[in-house]
Structure formats: structure tokens, C-alpha cells
mmCIF file of C-alpha atoms in Angstrom:
data_model
loop_
_atom_site.group_PDB
_atom_site.id
_atom_site.type_symbol
_atom_site.label_atom_id
_atom_site.label_comp_id
_atom_site.label_asym_id
_atom_site.label_seq_id
_atom_site.Cartn_x
_atom_site.Cartn_y
_atom_site.Cartn_z
ATOM 1 C CA MET A 186 0.000 0.000 0.000
ATOM 2 C CA GLN A 187 1.357 3.392 -0.964
ATOM 3 C CA GLN A 188 1.814 5.822 1.924
ATOM 4 C CA SER A 189 3.449 8.788 0.215
ATOM 5 C CA TYR A 190 0.586 11.223 0.885
ATOM 6 C CA GLU A 191 -0.169 13.133 4.063
ATOM 7 C CA PRO A 192 -3.767 12.744 5.246
ATOM 8 C CA VAL A 193 -5.949 15.765 4.740
ATOM 9 C CA GLU A 194 -9.387 16.484 6.122
ATOM 10 C CA ALA A 195 -12.004 16.140 3.421
ATOM 11 C CA PRO A 196 -14.107 19.305 3.031
ATOM 12 C CA GLY A 197 -17.527 19.228 4.643
ATOM 13 C CA VAL A 198 -16.920 16.046 6.667
ATOM 14 C CA ASP A 199 -19.556 15.383 9.328
ATOM 15 C CA ARG A 200 -17.680 14.184 12.383
ATOM 16 C CA THR A 201 -20.627 12.030 13.449
ATOM 17 C CA VAL A 202 -20.288 9.861 10.319
ATOM 18 C CA ARG A 203 -19.230 6.307 11.202
ATOM 19 C CA VAL A 204 -17.050 4.184 8.890
ATOM 20 C CA LEU A 205 -16.432 0.479 9.496
ATOM 21 C CA VAL A 206 -13.033 -0.752 8.194
ATOM 22 C CA VAL A 207 -12.840 -4.519 7.658
ATOM 23 C CA ASP A 208 -9.421 -5.972 6.795
ATOM 24 C CA ASP A 209 -7.440 -8.871 8.255
ATOM 25 C CA ASP A 210 -4.109 -7.173 7.514
ATOM 26 C CA PRO A 211 -3.401 -5.131 10.675
ATOM 27 C CA THR A 212 -1.064 -2.757 8.828
ATOM 28 C CA VAL A 213 -3.648 -1.920 6.160
ATOM 29 C CA SER A 214 -6.414 -1.637 8.742
ATOM 30 C CA GLU A 215 -4.370 0.641 10.999
ATOM 31 C CA VAL A 216 -3.254 2.955 8.206
ATOM 32 C CA VAL A 217 -6.707 3.231 6.628
ATOM 33 C CA ALA A 218 -8.371 3.793 9.999
ATOM 34 C CA GLY A 219 -5.766 6.415 10.875
ATOM 35 C CA TYR A 220 -6.329 8.377 7.678
ATOM 36 C CA LEU A 221 -10.106 8.241 8.088
ATOM 37 C CA ASP A 222 -9.863 9.286 11.722
ATOM 38 C CA ARG A 223 -7.676 12.266 10.850
ATOM 39 C CA ALA A 224 -10.110 13.159 8.061
ATOM 40 C CA GLY A 225 -12.811 13.535 10.715
ATOM 41 C CA TYR A 226 -14.724 10.235 10.635
ATOM 42 C CA LEU A 227 -15.639 7.950 13.523
ATOM 43 C CA VAL A 228 -13.941 4.639 12.751
ATOM 44 C CA ASP A 229 -14.741 1.079 13.847
ATOM 45 C CA ARG A 230 -12.500 -1.848 12.871
ATOM 46 C CA ALA A 231 -12.926 -5.576 12.341
ATOM 47 C CA ASP A 232 -10.453 -8.185 11.126
ATOM 48 C CA ASP A 233 -12.884 -10.863 9.906
ATOM 49 C CA GLY A 234 -16.383 -11.230 8.483
ATOM 50 C CA PRO A 235 -18.299 -12.392 11.584
ATOM 51 C CA THR A 236 -16.768 -9.626 13.704
ATOM 52 C CA ALA A 237 -17.674 -7.087 11.023
ATOM 53 C CA LEU A 238 -21.327 -8.157 11.153
ATOM 54 C CA VAL A 239 -21.335 -7.867 14.951
ATOM 55 C CA ARG A 240 -19.757 -4.396 14.805
ATOM 56 C CA ALA A 241 -22.305 -3.303 12.190
ATOM 57 C CA ALA A 242 -25.161 -4.573 14.356
ATOM 58 C CA GLU A 243 -23.811 -2.763 17.434
ATOM 59 C CA HIS A 244 -23.230 0.547 15.674
ATOM 60 C CA ARG A 245 -24.802 0.908 12.241
ATOM 61 C CA PRO A 246 -22.107 2.292 9.912
ATOM 62 C CA ASP A 247 -22.716 5.043 7.394
ATOM 63 C CA LEU A 248 -20.189 3.360 5.095
ATOM 64 C CA VAL A 249 -18.118 0.161 5.088
ATOM 65 C CA VAL A 250 -14.600 -0.237 3.696
ATOM 66 C CA LEU A 251 -14.501 -3.981 3.113
ATOM 67 C CA ASP A 252 -11.637 -6.250 2.084
ATOM 68 C CA LEU A 253 -12.593 -8.971 -0.396
ATOM 69 C CA MET A 254 -10.305 -11.660 1.027
ATOM 70 C CA LEU A 255 -11.159 -12.324 4.683
ATOM 71 C CA PRO A 256 -10.713 -15.411 6.892
ATOM 72 C CA GLY A 257 -13.809 -17.471 7.660
ATOM 73 C CA MET A 258 -16.238 -15.413 5.590
ATOM 74 C CA ASP A 259 -15.156 -13.523 2.480
ATOM 75 C CA GLY A 260 -16.051 -9.939 1.726
ATOM 76 C CA LEU A 261 -18.685 -10.925 -0.842
ATOM 77 C CA GLU A 262 -20.708 -12.806 1.783
ATOM 78 C CA VAL A 263 -20.232 -10.007 4.315
ATOM 79 C CA CYS A 264 -21.525 -7.525 1.733
ATOM 80 C CA ARG A 265 -24.558 -9.713 0.996
ATOM 81 C CA ARG A 266 -25.433 -9.978 4.685
ATOM 82 C CA LEU A 267 -24.965 -6.277 5.295
ATOM 83 C CA ARG A 268 -27.228 -5.518 2.345
ATOM 84 C CA SER A 269 -29.879 -7.900 3.688
ATOM 85 C CA ARG A 270 -30.123 -5.686 6.798
ATOM 86 C CA GLY A 271 -30.652 -2.494 4.842
ATOM 87 C CA PRO A 272 -28.895 -0.102 2.470
ATOM 88 C CA VAL A 273 -25.346 0.892 3.393
ATOM 89 C CA PRO A 274 -22.624 2.177 1.042
ATOM 90 C CA VAL A 275 -19.733 -0.280 0.593
ATOM 91 C CA ILE A 276 -16.268 0.313 -0.851
ATOM 92 C CA MET A 277 -14.580 -3.000 -1.618
ATOM 93 C CA LEU A 278 -10.828 -3.494 -1.232
ATOM 94 C CA THR A 279 -9.148 -6.210 -3.271
ATOM 95 C CA ALA A 280 -5.561 -7.315 -3.728
ATOM 96 C CA ARG A 281 -6.558 -8.927 -7.004
ATOM 97 C CA GLY A 282 -6.444 -7.117 -10.302
ATOM 98 C CA ASP A 283 -8.712 -9.522 -12.179
ATOM 99 C CA GLU A 284 -11.785 -7.930 -13.697
ATOM 100 C CA GLU A 285 -13.866 -10.918 -12.568
ATOM 101 C CA ASP A 286 -13.176 -10.172 -8.902
ATOM 102 C CA ARG A 287 -14.073 -6.509 -9.300
ATOM 103 C CA ILE A 288 -17.301 -7.406 -11.093
ATOM 104 C CA LEU A 289 -18.228 -9.905 -8.360
ATOM 105 C CA GLY A 290 -17.946 -7.124 -5.806
ATOM 106 C CA LEU A 291 -20.172 -4.852 -7.868
ATOM 107 C CA GLU A 292 -22.658 -7.659 -8.470
ATOM 108 C CA VAL A 293 -23.278 -8.130 -4.738
ATOM 109 C CA GLY A 294 -23.865 -4.420 -4.294
ATOM 110 C CA ALA A 295 -20.520 -2.703 -3.665
ATOM 111 C CA ASP A 296 -20.738 0.971 -4.613
ATOM 112 C CA ASP A 297 -17.049 1.341 -5.388
ATOM 113 C CA TYR A 298 -13.839 -0.655 -5.228
ATOM 114 C CA VAL A 299 -10.160 0.101 -4.728
ATOM 115 C CA THR A 300 -7.400 -2.277 -5.816
ATOM 116 C CA LYS A 301 -4.379 -2.816 -3.563
ATOM 117 C CA PRO A 302 -1.838 -1.282 -3.437
ATOM 118 C CA PHE A 303 -3.600 2.050 -3.104
ATOM 119 C CA SER A 304 -3.049 5.515 -1.719
ATOM 120 C CA PRO A 305 -4.846 5.953 1.639
ATOM 121 C CA ARG A 306 -5.478 9.577 0.683
ATOM 122 C CA GLU A 307 -7.250 8.423 -2.489
ATOM 123 C CA LEU A 308 -9.373 6.059 -0.400
ATOM 124 C CA VAL A 309 -10.395 8.929 1.897
ATOM 125 C CA LEU A 310 -11.477 10.926 -1.150
ATOM 126 C CA ARG A 311 -13.439 7.935 -2.461
ATOM 127 C CA VAL A 312 -15.154 7.608 0.928
ATOM 128 C CA GLU A 313 -16.093 11.287 0.873
ATOM 129 C CA SER A 314 -17.406 10.991 -2.685
ATOM 130 C CA VAL A 315 -19.591 7.964 -1.931
ATOM 131 C CA LEU A 316 -20.965 9.524 1.258
ATOM 132 C CA ARG A 317 -21.720 12.807 -0.504
ATOM 133 C CA ARG A 318 -23.737 11.022 -3.157
ATOM 134 C CA SER A 319 -25.607 8.968 -0.546
ATOM 135 C CA ARG A 320 -27.115 12.064 1.084
ATOM 136 C CA PRO A 321 -30.698 12.933 0.118
ATOM 137 C CA ASP A 322 -30.954 15.725 -2.437
ATOM 138 C CA THR A 323 -33.872 17.796 -1.209
ATOM 139 C CA GLY A 324 -33.392 20.392 -3.940
ATOM 140 C CA VAL A 325 -34.374 18.099 -6.825
ATOM 141 C CA ARG A 326 -38.010 17.458 -7.670
ATOM 142 C CA PRO A 327 -39.343 13.892 -7.969
ATOM 143 C CA LEU A 328 -38.934 12.299 -11.391
ATOM 144 C CA ARG A 329 -41.325 9.982 -13.192
ATOM 145 C CA ALA A 330 -41.394 8.200 -16.553
ATOM 146 C CA ALA A 331 -42.668 4.905 -17.968
ATOM 147 C CA GLY A 332 -44.022 3.776 -14.599
ATOM 148 C CA VAL A 333 -40.713 4.448 -12.826
ATOM 149 C CA ALA A 334 -40.614 7.146 -10.129
ATOM 150 C CA VAL A 335 -37.642 8.514 -8.210
ATOM 151 C CA ASP A 336 -37.737 10.844 -5.210
ATOM 152 C CA PRO A 337 -34.172 12.179 -4.725
ATOM 153 C CA GLY A 338 -35.089 13.858 -1.445
ATOM 154 C CA ALA A 339 -36.267 10.601 0.116
ATOM 155 C CA ARG A 340 -33.769 8.425 -1.808
ATOM 156 C CA ARG A 341 -36.759 6.308 -2.803
ATOM 157 C CA ALA A 342 -37.570 4.665 -6.138
ATOM 158 C CA THR A 343 -40.640 2.736 -7.284
ATOM 159 C CA ARG A 344 -41.827 0.916 -10.391
ATOM 160 C CA ASP A 345 -45.588 0.751 -10.928
ATOM 161 C CA GLY A 346 -45.937 1.682 -7.268
ATOM 162 C CA ALA A 347 -43.710 -1.130 -5.965
ATOM 163 C CA GLU A 348 -40.608 -0.188 -3.994
ATOM 164 C CA LEU A 349 -37.281 -0.787 -5.744
ATOM 165 C CA THR A 350 -34.322 -1.952 -3.665
ATOM 166 C CA LEU A 351 -31.411 -0.082 -5.222
ATOM 167 C CA THR A 352 -27.808 0.436 -4.235
ATOM 168 C CA LEU A 353 -26.433 3.963 -4.021
ATOM 169 C CA ARG A 354 -25.006 3.890 -7.542
ATOM 170 C CA GLU A 355 -28.058 2.171 -9.032
ATOM 171 C CA PHE A 356 -30.244 4.926 -7.582
ATOM 172 C CA ASP A 357 -27.967 7.638 -8.965
ATOM 173 C CA LEU A 358 -27.854 5.952 -12.378
ATOM 174 C CA LEU A 359 -31.636 5.605 -12.573
ATOM 175 C CA SER A 360 -32.093 9.218 -11.481
ATOM 176 C CA PHE A 361 -29.694 10.396 -14.163
ATOM 177 C CA PHE A 362 -31.509 8.431 -16.866
ATOM 178 C CA LEU A 363 -34.859 9.864 -15.758
ATOM 179 C CA ARG A 364 -33.477 13.403 -15.906
ATOM 180 C CA HIS A 365 -32.335 12.855 -19.493
ATOM 181 C CA PRO A 366 -34.928 10.647 -21.256
ATOM 182 C CA GLY A 367 -34.334 9.834 -24.894
ATOM 183 C CA ARG A 368 -30.693 10.920 -24.865
ATOM 184 C CA ALA A 369 -27.856 8.485 -25.526
ATOM 185 C CA PHE A 370 -24.843 8.482 -23.206
ATOM 186 C CA SER A 371 -21.538 6.669 -23.566
ATOM 187 C CA ARG A 372 -20.101 4.697 -20.665
ATOM 188 C CA GLN A 373 -17.487 7.447 -20.305
ATOM 189 C CA ASP A 374 -20.303 10.025 -20.033
ATOM 190 C CA LEU A 375 -22.040 7.987 -17.340
ATOM 191 C CA MET A 376 -18.786 7.416 -15.443
ATOM 192 C CA ARG A 377 -18.220 11.164 -15.361
ATOM 193 C CA GLU A 378 -21.782 12.299 -14.652
ATOM 194 C CA VAL A 379 -22.952 9.579 -12.240
ATOM 195 C CA TRP A 380 -19.720 8.474 -10.553
ATOM 196 C CA GLY A 381 -18.021 11.852 -10.782
ATOM 197 C CA TRP A 382 -14.843 10.317 -12.208
ATOM 198 C CA ASP A 383 -12.948 11.291 -15.332
ATOM 199 C CA PHE A 384 -11.220 7.892 -15.249
ATOM 200 C CA GLY A 385 -12.035 4.384 -14.100
ATOM 201 C CA ASP A 386 -12.902 0.873 -15.204
ATOM 202 C CA LEU A 387 -15.831 1.194 -17.598
ATOM 203 C CA SER A 388 -17.001 -2.333 -16.733
ATOM 204 C CA THR A 389 -18.316 -0.673 -13.557
ATOM 205 C CA VAL A 390 -20.929 1.098 -15.686
ATOM 206 C CA THR A 391 -21.771 -2.082 -17.604
ATOM 207 C CA VAL A 392 -22.371 -4.048 -14.397
ATOM 208 C CA HIS A 393 -24.578 -1.349 -12.900
ATOM 209 C CA VAL A 394 -26.662 -1.038 -16.048
ATOM 210 C CA ARG A 395 -27.153 -4.814 -16.048
ATOM 211 C CA ARG A 396 -28.174 -4.819 -12.372
ATOM 212 C CA LEU A 397 -30.520 -1.891 -12.871
ATOM 213 C CA ARG A 398 -32.187 -3.569 -15.827
ATOM 214 C CA GLY A 399 -32.810 -6.589 -13.618
ATOM 215 C CA LYS A 400 -34.855 -4.374 -11.300
ATOM 216 C CA VAL A 401 -36.797 -2.109 -13.675
ATOM 217 C CA GLU A 402 -37.329 -4.208 -16.825
ATOM 218 C CA ASP A 403 -40.061 -6.801 -17.387
ATOM 219 C CA ASP A 404 -37.536 -8.842 -19.370
ATOM 220 C CA PRO A 405 -33.931 -7.750 -18.682
ATOM 221 C CA ALA A 406 -32.745 -9.809 -21.667
ATOM 222 C CA ARG A 407 -34.955 -7.652 -23.920
ATOM 223 C CA PRO A 408 -34.871 -4.236 -22.249
ATOM 224 C CA ARG A 409 -37.474 -1.655 -23.250
ATOM 225 C CA LEU A 410 -36.508 1.130 -20.854
ATOM 226 C CA ILE A 411 -32.705 1.145 -20.673
ATOM 227 C CA GLN A 412 -31.737 0.423 -24.234
ATOM 228 C CA THR A 413 -28.301 -0.227 -25.689
ATOM 229 C CA VAL A 414 -27.300 2.188 -28.431
ATOM 230 C CA TRP A 415 -24.708 0.243 -30.394
ATOM 231 C CA GLY A 416 -21.452 2.087 -30.828
ATOM 232 C CA VAL A 417 -22.524 4.752 -28.320
ATOM 233 C CA GLY A 418 -23.774 3.470 -24.977
ATOM 234 C CA TYR A 419 -27.222 3.569 -23.354
ATOM 235 C CA ARG A 420 -30.461 5.495 -23.637
ATOM 236 C CA PHE A 421 -33.533 5.627 -21.374
ATOM 237 C CA GLU A 422 -36.753 5.377 -23.353
ATOM 238 C CA ALA A 423 -39.402 7.256 -21.383
ATOM 239 C CA GLU A 424 -42.246 5.528 -23.208
ATOM 240 C CA GLY A 425 -40.670 2.091 -22.756
ATOM 241 C CA GLU A 426 -41.468 1.131 -26.319
#
């Protein structure tokens, strides 16, 4: 893990925000927790999956930094169990560079991932970015199209009146599509506008589109709402035709 940066306090940090760091490597855990603490967050730590679930039950975290490879119970299973208790943003840590491992993390609901070795300062900025996007946006009016409704202020989405269980990024992606019906966006556009990144693994966008289709489409294999525009990217069809 790179440690060449001095920790800096992220702007606008709420010092009551609790972050749970789960990693069985004591050096990684200590450094990450130290940077987050100095950035103004309350930090809990766990070195295995079962302990992480206990810590999360004792003090509900606002965000979890979760290592993929853990003894006893891997990070994927921990993420699944955390998600079963309710929505919580998750940033996955992985020592593996394989795309398959990153996609697995996204498939179980991770909102972001960071590959080891990484800069702790970059991780702090990622944490701040994910938390900022998880806050309700009371200044944006509710959106509705093709039977899908999104209330940014309540962070609530429905389809034909039925509640949709969405991750942070899925909610943001759906909201973005509803704000721009009928317009095609490349994966680079979506990475920049939804994730706020000018760089990154574009498979992240592909996975989230696939997951979102599974929740809003009658037949995800033949999507009517979130359509693929070959050679460009994706487009939300407000009429769902």
C-alpha cells in the first residue's frame, strides 16, 4: 500500500459519520483507519467477516470499507449480509487485479472498489465521494417516466408503485436516466456524470446497467426502458417502447 501522501481532512466532513473498516491485515487496517480518523470520521474496525457483522449490528455504519479476502467469511458474503439488513454504502478493497473479482464485488452491491496497493489519501477521497452522493438531495423534484418514479429527497424509487431496492449507484444511475430521457450516453459520459470520475474501469458502468435492468425491466434480456445504443452506450426510453 502506498503511503506517500499526508492525510488531509475532506471538506464538509460530518464528524458524526461512522465508517467500518474490515481488513485482516493489521497494517492496512491501521493505516486506513488512521487516515479516516484524521479526516474527521468515527472509525470502527474488524479483522474478519463475523466480527464485522457484529460491529455493524452494534453501531450501524454510514459506510463500510470492506476487504474482499477475509478469513472465515469472504467480503462478498459479508456484503450480501450487510445488504440484507438495509442499504449501506460499501467500498470494496481487493488485492486482485482480475476484472472478474471486481465485477463480483459490484454484483453483490458494492458501490465502489479500490485495488491494492492504493493511496490511503485516495481512499479517503473515495469515501467522501460515496458519502456525498448517498445524502438525500432535497433540492431536486421527484422524477417519473414509464411507470418508474424517483424521489431524490427521500432516496426512494418505485416501479408501478412497488418499492425498488437499489444500491447507491443504481439509484444515482436511474435518477440520471430519468433526468435525461431519450438521450444516448456513452459509458465514459455515465462514469463522469454519475460516478463523478474522469477515469475508471468502464465495466463498472456495464455491471450497474445490467443490475438496474434486472430491477426495472419486465424482461432484462430484452430491455425496453434502458436500451443499448450500439457504438454509443445507453439510452432511457421514457415511453418504454
